[in-house]
Amino acid sequence: MRDCKLKDIYIDYSISTKFDYNILTQYLFLPIEENELFIKIATTLLSNIDLIQSISHKLIKPVIFEEKELLFELNHLKIKQNLFNISEQIMKNSSKENLVNIFIQNIVAFAIEKHGSDIHLENTSTSFSCKIRVDGVLINFFKFDSTLAPIISSILKLYSNLDITQRRLPQNGRFTLTELNDYDFRISTMPTINGESIVIRILQKNFDKFDLSKIGFNDIALEIIKQKISLSSGMILVTGPTGSGKTTTLYSIIKELKQTNKKIITIEDPVEYKIDDITQISLNYELNLTYSEILKNILRQDPDILLIGEIRDALSLKSAITAAMTGHLVLATLHTNDAISTIHRLLDLESESFLIASVLKCVIAQRLVRILCQHCNNSNQTGCKECNNTGFKSRTIISEVLDISNDFSNLISKKATYNEMYENAINSGFTTIYQDGLNKISKNITTKDELLFAIQS
């Protein structure tokens, strides 16, 4: 048992309700299993066993775990007890819908409280787990009886107007909850060998949260970005792998531009955040409403600014360049590792180098790193309740912003090598993602491990 993790063990949370919460935290133990003869507990030390035995009036079987694991469980014990009790009632009660609604609302509200971005409901051969992605890291918060899974799945599909009888094909939808009306929820279901996997993306409706000056760009990068987005035409690219914060950067730019009384059109897959006074288009592959199809016709809508969710192929790049050449400011994303390799990626998409050189104004390459928790970092702890015992709370951008100068445009036209472009950029004051990360480490914002993990992704 010592080799396993506490999060991987099925815990009967009804047992812990028999103990005073202050006793559990004072003596650092958590009951996990009980029968007529004994109570099995998770603990960090053996010195309190006699005392615990006198409280419980039963034989105690201790299992030793790391203190960090046990504190995590104790910090979330009350919500886990509540959800466990509701799940037990669902299993016993023939009229389940109201209980399931309460169960789902509790999980979603908890995920929001923890600043989660996604909720993962997954089946295994023995249990039904609920994991929440917090600051990019998937944390296993809850584990329930596997027979609960199809019941939860059916209600979530009803919320999202999906086919509740279809369990063999993927489905996607959206739903809202009256009790949490500041949020939208996007749902994806996927058949697996153990049943359906369900992922719920949490989307905050509040567009005001996007602020270009507060997401992590350094002063020089921010100045370049603000200068470039004030142009009336050209192309600005935001690059990085999936989960690097590209959408947040684009929406923060849109918020800046929204105040300019210009016609802004976005093409997204799908639309994540609904914005007043912005024309937003969501792709629909069933109707052949693709990037290419929309881009062929979008200029007739008379936009000033065009946001393209992603440049995926030569046709979408050609359309983006055409828009940028005809007096429109184009914002788009691309999957590349750094700013300079973006140039060669564009060339690989069969675009003429002189066209890229004439329209490209700026490339923003970025990653996300976790921020050290200010509650426990200042007291030399390794984690606390505020940061789920991880030592980190929230995330920030590390970035490199490539300002396309006249000299650099000439290099693009000549199809210069990566090294030639890199040397020119460095001589012009270009700061790499790695250097930006080191600067944030020196300010005690993040750690070297976080930086290395981010740039290797």
Short mmCIF file of C-alpha atoms in Angstrom, two decimals:
data_model
loop_
_atom_site.label_atom_id
_atom_site.label_comp_id
_atom_site.label_asym_id
_atom_site.label_seq_id
_atom_site.Cartn_x
_atom_site.Cartn_y
_atom_site.Cartn_z
CA MET A 1 0.00 0.00 0.00
CA ARG A 2 2.87 2.42 0.65
CA ASP A 3 3.78 2.37 -3.04
CA CYS A 4 0.36 3.61 -4.18
CA LYS A 5 -1.12 7.09 -4.09
CA LEU A 6 -3.98 8.14 -1.83
CA LYS A 7 -5.81 9.64 -4.81
CA ASP A 8 -5.93 6.17 -6.44
CA ILE A 9 -7.69 4.52 -3.49
CA TYR A 10 -11.47 4.27 -3.23
CA ILE A 11 -12.40 6.07 0.01
CA ASP A 12 -15.69 5.62 1.85
CA TYR A 13 -16.22 9.23 2.94
CA SER A 14 -19.18 8.31 5.13
CA ILE A 15 -16.73 6.92 7.72
CA SER A 16 -14.99 10.25 8.25
CA THR A 17 -18.31 11.90 9.19
CA LYS A 18 -18.13 9.95 12.47
CA PHE A 19 -15.05 11.92 13.48
CA ASP A 20 -14.74 15.57 14.40
CA TYR A 21 -13.00 17.39 11.55
CA ASN A 22 -10.61 19.15 13.96
CA ILE A 23 -9.49 15.75 15.31
CA LEU A 24 -8.72 14.54 11.78
CA THR A 25 -6.61 17.61 11.01
CA GLN A 26 -4.92 17.72 14.42
CA TYR A 27 -3.74 14.11 14.31
CA LEU A 28 -3.42 13.92 10.51
CA PHE A 29 -5.45 10.87 9.63
CA LEU A 30 -8.33 9.97 7.33
CA PRO A 31 -10.55 6.87 7.64
CA ILE A 32 -10.72 5.10 4.27
CA GLU A 33 -12.35 1.72 4.99
CA GLU A 34 -14.34 0.11 7.82
CA ASN A 35 -15.77 -3.27 8.76
CA GLU A 36 -16.99 -4.85 12.00
CA LEU A 37 -13.47 -5.46 13.27
CA PHE A 38 -11.32 -2.51 12.23
CA ILE A 39 -11.00 0.88 10.57
CA LYS A 40 -8.30 1.36 7.99
CA ILE A 41 -6.85 4.88 8.07
CA ALA A 42 -4.47 6.91 5.96
CA THR A 43 -1.93 8.70 8.13
CA THR A 44 1.56 10.13 8.07
CA LEU A 45 2.87 8.65 11.33
CA LEU A 46 2.23 5.82 13.77
CA SER A 47 2.65 7.64 17.07
CA ASN A 48 -1.04 8.62 17.34
CA ILE A 49 -2.53 5.17 16.65
CA ASP A 50 -3.44 4.43 20.30
CA LEU A 51 -5.20 7.76 20.64
CA ILE A 52 -7.13 7.27 17.38
CA GLN A 53 -8.07 3.76 18.52
CA SER A 54 -9.48 5.11 21.77
CA ILE A 55 -11.61 7.62 19.85
CA SER A 56 -12.95 5.09 17.33
CA HIS A 57 -13.35 2.16 19.77
CA LYS A 58 -12.11 -0.15 17.03
CA LEU A 59 -8.86 -1.72 15.95
CA ILE A 60 -6.92 0.67 13.71
CA LYS A 61 -5.05 -0.48 10.61
CA PRO A 62 -2.77 2.38 9.51
CA VAL A 63 -1.46 2.95 5.99
CA ILE A 64 1.35 5.49 5.69
CA PHE A 65 1.14 8.20 3.02
CA GLU A 66 3.00 11.42 2.33
CA GLU A 67 1.81 14.40 4.37
CA LYS A 68 1.17 16.42 1.19
CA GLU A 69 -1.29 13.80 -0.09
CA LEU A 70 -3.14 13.58 3.20
CA LEU A 71 -3.42 17.35 3.59
CA PHE A 72 -4.87 17.57 0.08
CA GLU A 73 -7.61 15.08 1.03
CA LEU A 74 -8.35 16.76 4.36
CA ASN A 75 -8.53 20.21 2.76
CA HIS A 76 -11.29 18.98 0.44
CA LEU A 77 -12.94 16.56 2.85
CA LYS A 78 -16.23 18.39 3.36
CA ILE A 79 -17.07 18.69 -0.35
CA LYS A 80 -16.03 15.06 -0.85
CA GLN A 81 -18.27 13.91 2.00
CA ASN A 82 -21.15 15.90 0.52
CA LEU A 83 -20.69 14.47 -2.98
CA PHE A 84 -20.23 10.96 -1.63
CA ASN A 85 -23.51 11.22 0.31
CA ILE A 86 -25.36 12.53 -2.75
CA SER A 87 -23.92 9.74 -4.91
CA GLU A 88 -25.07 7.15 -2.36
CA GLN A 89 -28.58 8.63 -2.43
CA ILE A 90 -28.60 8.56 -6.24
CA MET A 91 -27.74 4.85 -6.21
CA LYS A 92 -30.55 4.07 -3.74
CA ASN A 93 -33.27 6.45 -4.96
CA SER A 94 -35.56 5.62 -7.88
CA SER A 95 -36.30 9.33 -8.49
CA LYS A 96 -32.78 10.45 -9.37
CA GLU A 97 -32.96 13.53 -11.61
CA ASN A 98 -33.05 16.21 -8.91
CA LEU A 99 -30.23 14.51 -6.98
CA VAL A 100 -28.12 14.22 -10.14
CA ASN A 101 -28.70 17.91 -10.87
CA ILE A 102 -27.44 18.78 -7.38
CA PHE A 103 -24.47 16.43 -7.82
CA ILE A 104 -23.43 18.02 -11.14
CA GLN A 105 -23.91 21.56 -9.83
CA ASN A 106 -21.72 20.77 -6.81
CA ILE A 107 -18.90 19.39 -8.96
CA VAL A 108 -19.04 22.29 -11.43
CA ALA A 109 -19.19 24.90 -8.64
CA PHE A 110 -16.22 23.24 -6.94
CA ALA A 111 -14.23 23.27 -10.20
CA ILE A 112 -14.96 26.98 -10.65
CA GLU A 113 -13.94 27.68 -7.05
CA LYS A 114 -10.63 25.93 -7.76
CA HIS A 115 -10.16 28.00 -10.95
CA GLY A 116 -10.41 24.85 -13.06
CA SER A 117 -10.53 25.06 -16.86
CA ASP A 118 -11.82 21.54 -17.58
CA ILE A 119 -13.69 18.77 -15.76
CA HIS A 120 -12.83 15.19 -16.79
CA LEU A 121 -15.36 12.47 -15.94
CA GLU A 122 -13.72 9.13 -16.70
CA ASN A 123 -14.63 5.49 -16.32
CA THR A 124 -12.17 2.82 -15.29
CA SER A 125 -12.90 -0.86 -14.85
CA THR A 126 -13.62 -0.30 -11.15
CA SER A 127 -14.61 3.34 -10.60
CA PHE A 128 -15.86 6.64 -11.99
CA SER A 129 -13.38 9.46 -11.44
CA CYS A 130 -13.66 13.24 -11.57
CA LYS A 131 -10.48 15.10 -12.44
CA ILE A 132 -10.15 18.86 -12.75
CA ARG A 133 -7.51 20.67 -14.77
CA VAL A 134 -6.12 23.51 -12.68
CA ASP A 135 -3.35 25.72 -14.08
CA GLY A 136 -2.76 23.18 -16.84
CA VAL A 137 -2.34 20.23 -14.46
CA LEU A 138 -4.95 17.46 -14.20
CA ILE A 139 -5.76 16.75 -10.53
CA ASN A 140 -7.76 13.71 -9.41
CA PHE A 141 -10.28 15.16 -6.94
CA PHE A 142 -13.07 12.58 -6.66
CA LYS A 143 -13.69 8.88 -7.17
CA PHE A 144 -17.19 7.31 -7.24
CA ASP A 145 -18.91 4.00 -7.92
CA SER A 146 -18.75 3.19 -11.65
CA THR A 147 -22.53 2.58 -11.84
CA LEU A 148 -22.96 6.34 -11.39
CA ALA A 149 -21.35 7.11 -14.77
CA PRO A 150 -24.25 6.42 -17.20
CA ILE A 151 -26.67 8.33 -14.95
CA ILE A 152 -24.47 11.44 -14.95
CA SER A 153 -23.83 11.08 -18.69
CA SER A 154 -27.55 11.01 -19.52
CA ILE A 155 -28.35 14.16 -17.52
CA LEU A 156 -25.41 16.07 -19.03
CA LYS A 157 -26.59 15.09 -22.51
CA LEU A 158 -30.08 16.36 -21.67
CA TYR A 159 -28.53 19.66 -20.58
CA SER A 160 -26.69 19.89 -23.92
CA ASN A 161 -29.48 18.68 -26.25
CA LEU A 162 -27.44 15.62 -27.21
CA ASP A 163 -28.73 12.12 -27.99
CA ILE A 164 -28.88 10.30 -24.64
CA THR A 165 -29.17 6.91 -26.37
CA GLN A 166 -25.97 7.38 -28.38
CA ARG A 167 -22.97 6.01 -26.48
CA ARG A 168 -20.92 4.61 -29.38
CA LEU A 169 -20.09 7.85 -31.19
CA PRO A 170 -18.53 11.15 -30.03
CA GLN A 171 -20.87 14.07 -29.37
CA ASN A 172 -20.26 17.76 -28.72
CA GLY A 173 -22.52 20.42 -27.26
CA ARG A 174 -22.95 23.34 -24.87
CA PHE A 175 -25.06 23.99 -21.80
CA THR A 176 -25.65 26.57 -19.09
CA LEU A 177 -26.62 26.25 -15.43
CA THR A 178 -29.08 28.73 -13.94
CA GLU A 179 -27.25 28.72 -10.61
CA LEU A 180 -23.95 29.54 -12.36
CA ASN A 181 -25.11 31.98 -15.01
CA ASP A 182 -21.75 33.75 -15.28
CA TYR A 183 -20.41 30.69 -17.11
CA ASP A 184 -20.98 28.65 -20.26
CA PHE A 185 -20.00 24.99 -20.46
CA ARG A 186 -18.80 23.09 -23.53
CA ILE A 187 -19.13 19.32 -23.41
CA SER A 188 -17.41 16.54 -25.35
CA THR A 189 -18.32 12.86 -25.01
CA MET A 190 -16.12 10.06 -26.33
CA PRO A 191 -16.68 6.27 -26.29
CA THR A 192 -13.88 4.27 -24.63
CA ILE A 193 -13.38 0.62 -23.74
CA ASN A 194 -14.62 1.37 -20.21
CA GLY A 195 -17.61 3.49 -21.22
CA GLU A 196 -17.94 7.16 -22.07
CA SER A 197 -15.33 9.77 -21.26
CA ILE A 198 -16.82 13.23 -20.71
CA VAL A 199 -14.91 16.51 -20.70
CA ILE A 200 -16.56 19.79 -19.71
CA ARG A 201 -14.77 23.03 -20.64
CA ILE A 202 -15.57 25.92 -18.28
CA LEU A 203 -15.97 29.25 -20.07
CA GLN A 204 -16.40 32.44 -18.10
CA LYS A 205 -18.82 34.85 -19.79
CA ASN A 206 -17.13 37.94 -18.39
CA PHE A 207 -15.21 39.42 -21.34
CA ASP A 208 -13.73 42.08 -19.03
CA LYS A 209 -11.34 39.50 -17.57
CA PHE A 210 -9.23 39.72 -20.74
CA ASP A 211 -6.56 42.37 -20.26
CA LEU A 212 -3.53 42.52 -22.53
CA SER A 213 -1.46 44.32 -19.90
CA LYS A 214 -2.11 41.69 -17.21
CA ILE A 215 -1.52 38.31 -18.88
CA GLY A 216 2.27 38.30 -18.61
CA PHE A 217 3.87 40.26 -21.46
CA ASN A 218 6.93 42.27 -20.46
CA ASP A 219 6.93 46.03 -21.11
CA ILE A 220 8.88 45.87 -24.38
CA ALA A 221 6.74 43.05 -25.79
CA LEU A 222 3.57 44.88 -24.78
CA GLU A 223 4.72 48.07 -26.47
CA ILE A 224 5.44 46.22 -29.74
CA ILE A 225 2.07 44.43 -29.67
CA LYS A 226 0.11 47.63 -29.00
CA GLN A 227 1.96 49.40 -31.80
CA LYS A 228 1.27 46.61 -34.30
CA ILE A 229 -2.43 46.16 -33.47
CA SER A 230 -2.94 49.89 -34.06
CA LEU A 231 -2.06 49.42 -37.75
CA SER A 232 -4.89 49.54 -40.27
CA SER A 233 -3.64 46.51 -42.22
CA GLY A 234 -1.23 43.61 -42.04
CA MET A 235 -1.02 40.22 -40.35
CA ILE A 236 -0.21 39.44 -36.71
CA LEU A 237 0.34 35.80 -35.73
CA VAL A 238 0.11 34.21 -32.28
CA THR A 239 1.91 30.86 -32.15
CA GLY A 240 2.50 28.02 -29.73
CA PRO A 241 1.33 24.49 -28.98
CA THR A 242 -2.18 23.61 -27.81
CA GLY A 243 -2.80 24.99 -24.32
CA SER A 244 -0.26 27.81 -24.55
CA GLY A 245 -2.79 30.61 -24.04
CA LYS A 246 -3.16 31.71 -27.67
CA THR A 247 -6.93 32.20 -27.35
CA THR A 248 -6.48 34.37 -24.25
CA THR A 249 -3.97 36.55 -26.07
CA LEU A 250 -6.23 36.93 -29.11
CA TYR A 251 -9.28 37.82 -27.00
CA SER A 252 -7.20 40.31 -25.02
CA ILE A 253 -6.15 41.96 -28.30
CA ILE A 254 -9.78 41.97 -29.48
CA LYS A 255 -10.78 43.70 -26.25
CA GLU A 256 -8.21 46.42 -26.94
CA LEU A 257 -9.44 46.81 -30.54
CA LYS A 258 -13.12 46.70 -29.58
CA GLN A 259 -12.83 50.27 -28.33
CA THR A 260 -11.82 51.57 -31.79
CA ASN A 261 -15.32 51.46 -33.37
CA LYS A 262 -14.12 49.14 -36.11
CA LYS A 263 -15.96 46.19 -37.63
CA ILE A 264 -14.43 43.05 -36.11
CA ILE A 265 -15.25 39.57 -37.41
CA THR A 266 -13.97 36.37 -35.79
CA ILE A 267 -13.89 32.88 -37.33
CA GLU A 268 -13.53 30.27 -34.58
CA ASP A 269 -13.67 26.51 -34.05
CA PRO A 270 -15.78 26.80 -31.97
CA VAL A 271 -16.67 30.23 -30.58
CA GLU A 272 -15.52 30.04 -26.95
CA TYR A 273 -16.54 33.42 -25.56
CA LYS A 274 -19.50 35.41 -26.85
CA ILE A 275 -18.70 39.11 -27.21
CA ASP A 276 -21.19 41.94 -27.67
CA ASP A 277 -20.79 44.10 -30.81
CA ILE A 278 -18.44 41.59 -32.43
CA THR A 279 -19.49 39.41 -35.40
CA GLN A 280 -18.51 35.84 -34.46
CA ILE A 281 -18.70 32.85 -36.79
CA SER A 282 -18.42 29.26 -35.58
CA LEU A 283 -17.26 26.54 -37.98
CA ASN A 284 -19.77 23.83 -38.92
CA TYR A 285 -18.18 20.96 -40.82
CA GLU A 286 -21.50 19.17 -41.36
CA LEU A 287 -22.65 22.16 -43.43
CA ASN A 288 -19.20 22.61 -45.04
CA LEU A 289 -18.79 25.89 -43.16
CA THR A 290 -15.00 25.61 -42.98
CA TYR A 291 -12.23 28.20 -42.63
CA SER A 292 -11.61 28.08 -46.37
CA GLU A 293 -15.29 28.44 -47.29
CA ILE A 294 -15.82 31.38 -44.92
CA LEU A 295 -12.61 33.15 -45.95
CA LYS A 296 -13.61 33.02 -49.61
CA ASN A 297 -16.63 35.19 -48.81
CA ILE A 298 -15.78 37.09 -45.64
CA LEU A 299 -14.40 40.27 -47.23
CA ARG A 300 -17.87 41.03 -48.60
CA GLN A 301 -18.91 41.57 -44.98
CA ASP A 302 -16.73 44.71 -44.97
CA PRO A 303 -14.56 43.94 -41.91
CA ASP A 304 -11.82 46.22 -40.61
CA ILE A 305 -10.30 43.51 -38.41
CA LEU A 306 -10.42 39.78 -39.03
CA LEU A 307 -9.60 37.12 -36.44
CA ILE A 308 -8.90 33.67 -37.88
CA GLY A 309 -8.83 30.98 -35.20
CA GLU A 310 -6.12 29.01 -36.96
CA ILE A 311 -4.26 28.99 -40.27
CA ARG A 312 -4.42 25.29 -41.12
CA ASP A 313 -3.57 25.02 -44.81
CA ALA A 314 -2.33 26.83 -47.90
CA LEU A 315 -5.82 28.02 -48.84
CA SER A 316 -6.55 29.64 -45.47
CA LEU A 317 -3.10 31.30 -45.51
CA LYS A 318 -3.71 32.62 -49.03
CA SER A 319 -7.06 34.09 -47.93
CA ALA A 320 -5.48 35.66 -44.84
CA ILE A 321 -2.71 37.25 -46.91
CA THR A 322 -5.26 38.57 -49.43
CA ALA A 323 -7.25 40.16 -46.61
CA ALA A 324 -4.11 41.73 -45.11
CA MET A 325 -3.04 43.09 -48.52
CA THR A 326 -6.42 44.71 -49.15
CA GLY A 327 -6.52 46.99 -46.13
CA HIS A 328 -7.54 44.66 -43.29
CA LEU A 329 -5.81 43.83 -40.03
CA VAL A 330 -5.65 40.04 -39.71
CA LEU A 331 -5.06 38.21 -36.42
CA ALA A 332 -4.47 34.47 -36.55
CA THR A 333 -2.85 31.52 -34.77
CA LEU A 334 -0.42 28.89 -35.95
CA HIS A 335 1.15 25.84 -34.32
CA THR A 336 4.92 26.47 -34.25
CA ASN A 337 7.56 26.21 -31.54
CA ASP A 338 9.01 29.71 -31.76
CA ALA A 339 8.60 33.01 -33.57
CA ILE A 340 11.29 32.58 -36.23
CA SER A 341 10.30 29.04 -37.23
CA THR A 342 6.86 30.52 -37.96
CA ILE A 343 8.33 32.21 -41.05
CA HIS A 344 9.49 28.88 -42.49
CA ARG A 345 6.16 27.28 -41.62
CA LEU A 346 4.42 29.95 -43.73
CA LEU A 347 6.84 29.29 -46.58
CA ASP A 348 6.08 25.57 -46.30
CA LEU A 349 2.41 26.41 -46.92
CA GLU A 350 3.35 27.39 -50.49
CA SER A 351 3.05 31.13 -50.06
CA GLU A 352 5.37 33.48 -51.95
CA SER A 353 8.07 34.87 -49.69
CA PHE A 354 7.58 38.45 -50.92
CA LEU A 355 3.87 38.28 -50.02
CA ILE A 356 4.64 37.10 -46.48
CA ALA A 357 7.27 39.82 -46.16
CA SER A 358 4.82 42.51 -47.27
CA VAL A 359 1.97 41.66 -44.86
CA LEU A 360 3.55 40.11 -41.74
CA LYS A 361 3.97 42.71 -38.98
CA CYS A 362 4.54 40.72 -35.81
CA VAL A 363 4.83 37.15 -34.50
CA ILE A 364 3.99 36.40 -30.86
CA ALA A 365 5.27 33.00 -29.71
CA GLN A 366 4.24 31.97 -26.21
CA ARG A 367 3.89 29.34 -23.52
CA LEU A 368 2.21 29.24 -20.11
CA VAL A 369 4.02 28.66 -16.82
CA ARG A 370 2.54 28.29 -13.36
CA ILE A 371 2.98 31.13 -10.88
CA LEU A 372 4.42 30.39 -7.43
CA CYS A 373 1.72 30.54 -4.77
CA GLN A 374 2.17 33.78 -2.84
CA HIS A 375 0.46 32.32 0.25
CA CYS A 376 2.93 29.52 0.93
CA ASN A 377 5.98 30.59 -1.09
CA ASN A 378 6.64 33.46 1.30
CA SER A 379 6.59 31.11 4.31
CA ASN A 380 8.87 28.43 2.81
CA GLN A 381 6.08 25.85 2.62
CA THR A 382 5.75 23.45 -0.32
CA GLY A 383 2.00 23.91 -0.68
CA CYS A 384 -1.15 25.06 1.07
CA LYS A 385 -4.94 24.98 0.87
CA GLU A 386 -4.95 28.01 -1.45
CA CYS A 387 -2.93 26.19 -4.14
CA ASN A 388 -4.25 22.62 -3.63
CA ASN A 389 -0.89 21.77 -2.03
CA THR A 390 0.88 22.22 -5.38
CA GLY A 391 2.94 25.31 -4.53
CA PHE A 392 1.53 27.12 -7.58
CA LYS A 393 -1.52 29.29 -8.16
CA SER A 394 -2.59 30.67 -11.56
CA ARG A 395 -0.45 30.93 -14.72
CA THR A 396 1.32 33.60 -16.74
CA ILE A 397 2.69 33.93 -20.25
CA ILE A 398 6.33 33.63 -21.21
CA SER A 399 6.79 34.96 -24.70
CA GLU A 400 8.96 36.20 -27.52
CA VAL A 401 7.61 38.95 -29.76
CA LEU A 402 9.23 39.24 -33.18
CA ASP A 403 8.91 42.76 -34.59
CA ILE A 404 9.08 42.46 -38.39
CA SER A 405 11.32 45.39 -39.35
CA ASN A 406 12.25 46.38 -42.92
CA ASP A 407 15.55 44.50 -42.59
CA PHE A 408 13.76 41.39 -41.38
CA SER A 409 11.22 41.65 -44.22
CA ASN A 410 14.13 41.59 -46.68
CA LEU A 411 15.39 38.39 -45.05
CA ILE A 412 11.93 36.82 -45.47
CA SER A 413 11.84 37.84 -49.15
CA LYS A 414 15.25 36.23 -49.68
CA LYS A 415 14.17 33.07 -47.79
CA ALA A 416 17.07 33.46 -45.39
CA THR A 417 18.01 30.59 -43.09
CA TYR A 418 16.76 30.25 -39.53
CA ASN A 419 20.19 31.22 -38.16
CA GLU A 420 20.38 34.35 -40.33
CA MET A 421 16.94 35.46 -39.15
CA TYR A 422 17.77 34.64 -35.53
CA GLU A 423 21.00 36.65 -35.64
CA ASN A 424 19.19 39.66 -37.12
CA ALA A 425 16.47 39.49 -34.46
CA ILE A 426 18.94 39.20 -31.56
CA ASN A 427 20.95 42.16 -32.86
CA SER A 428 17.70 44.15 -32.92
CA GLY A 429 16.97 43.44 -29.24
CA PHE A 430 14.81 40.32 -29.62
CA THR A 431 14.14 38.49 -26.31
CA THR A 432 13.54 34.73 -26.55
CA ILE A 433 10.90 32.79 -24.63
CA TYR A 434 13.67 31.20 -22.57
CA GLN A 435 15.13 34.59 -21.61
CA ASP A 436 11.66 35.92 -20.73
CA GLY A 437 11.21 32.86 -18.53
CA LEU A 438 14.56 33.45 -16.80
CA ASN A 439 13.51 37.04 -16.12
CA LYS A 440 10.33 35.77 -14.43
CA ILE A 441 12.37 33.28 -12.38
CA SER A 442 14.62 36.12 -11.17
CA LYS A 443 11.47 37.95 -9.98
CA ASN A 444 10.31 34.83 -8.08
CA ILE A 445 7.26 34.48 -10.33
CA THR A 446 7.95 30.91 -11.46
CA THR A 447 10.61 28.17 -11.31
CA LYS A 448 13.22 26.74 -13.65
CA ASP A 449 11.40 23.39 -13.72
CA GLU A 450 8.27 25.18 -14.93
CA LEU A 451 10.26 26.99 -17.59
CA LEU A 452 11.96 23.83 -18.86
CA PHE A 453 8.66 21.94 -18.93
CA ALA A 454 7.00 24.76 -20.90
CA ILE A 455 9.66 25.22 -23.56
CA GLN A 456 10.02 21.47 -24.10
CA SER A 457 6.29 21.02 -24.74
#
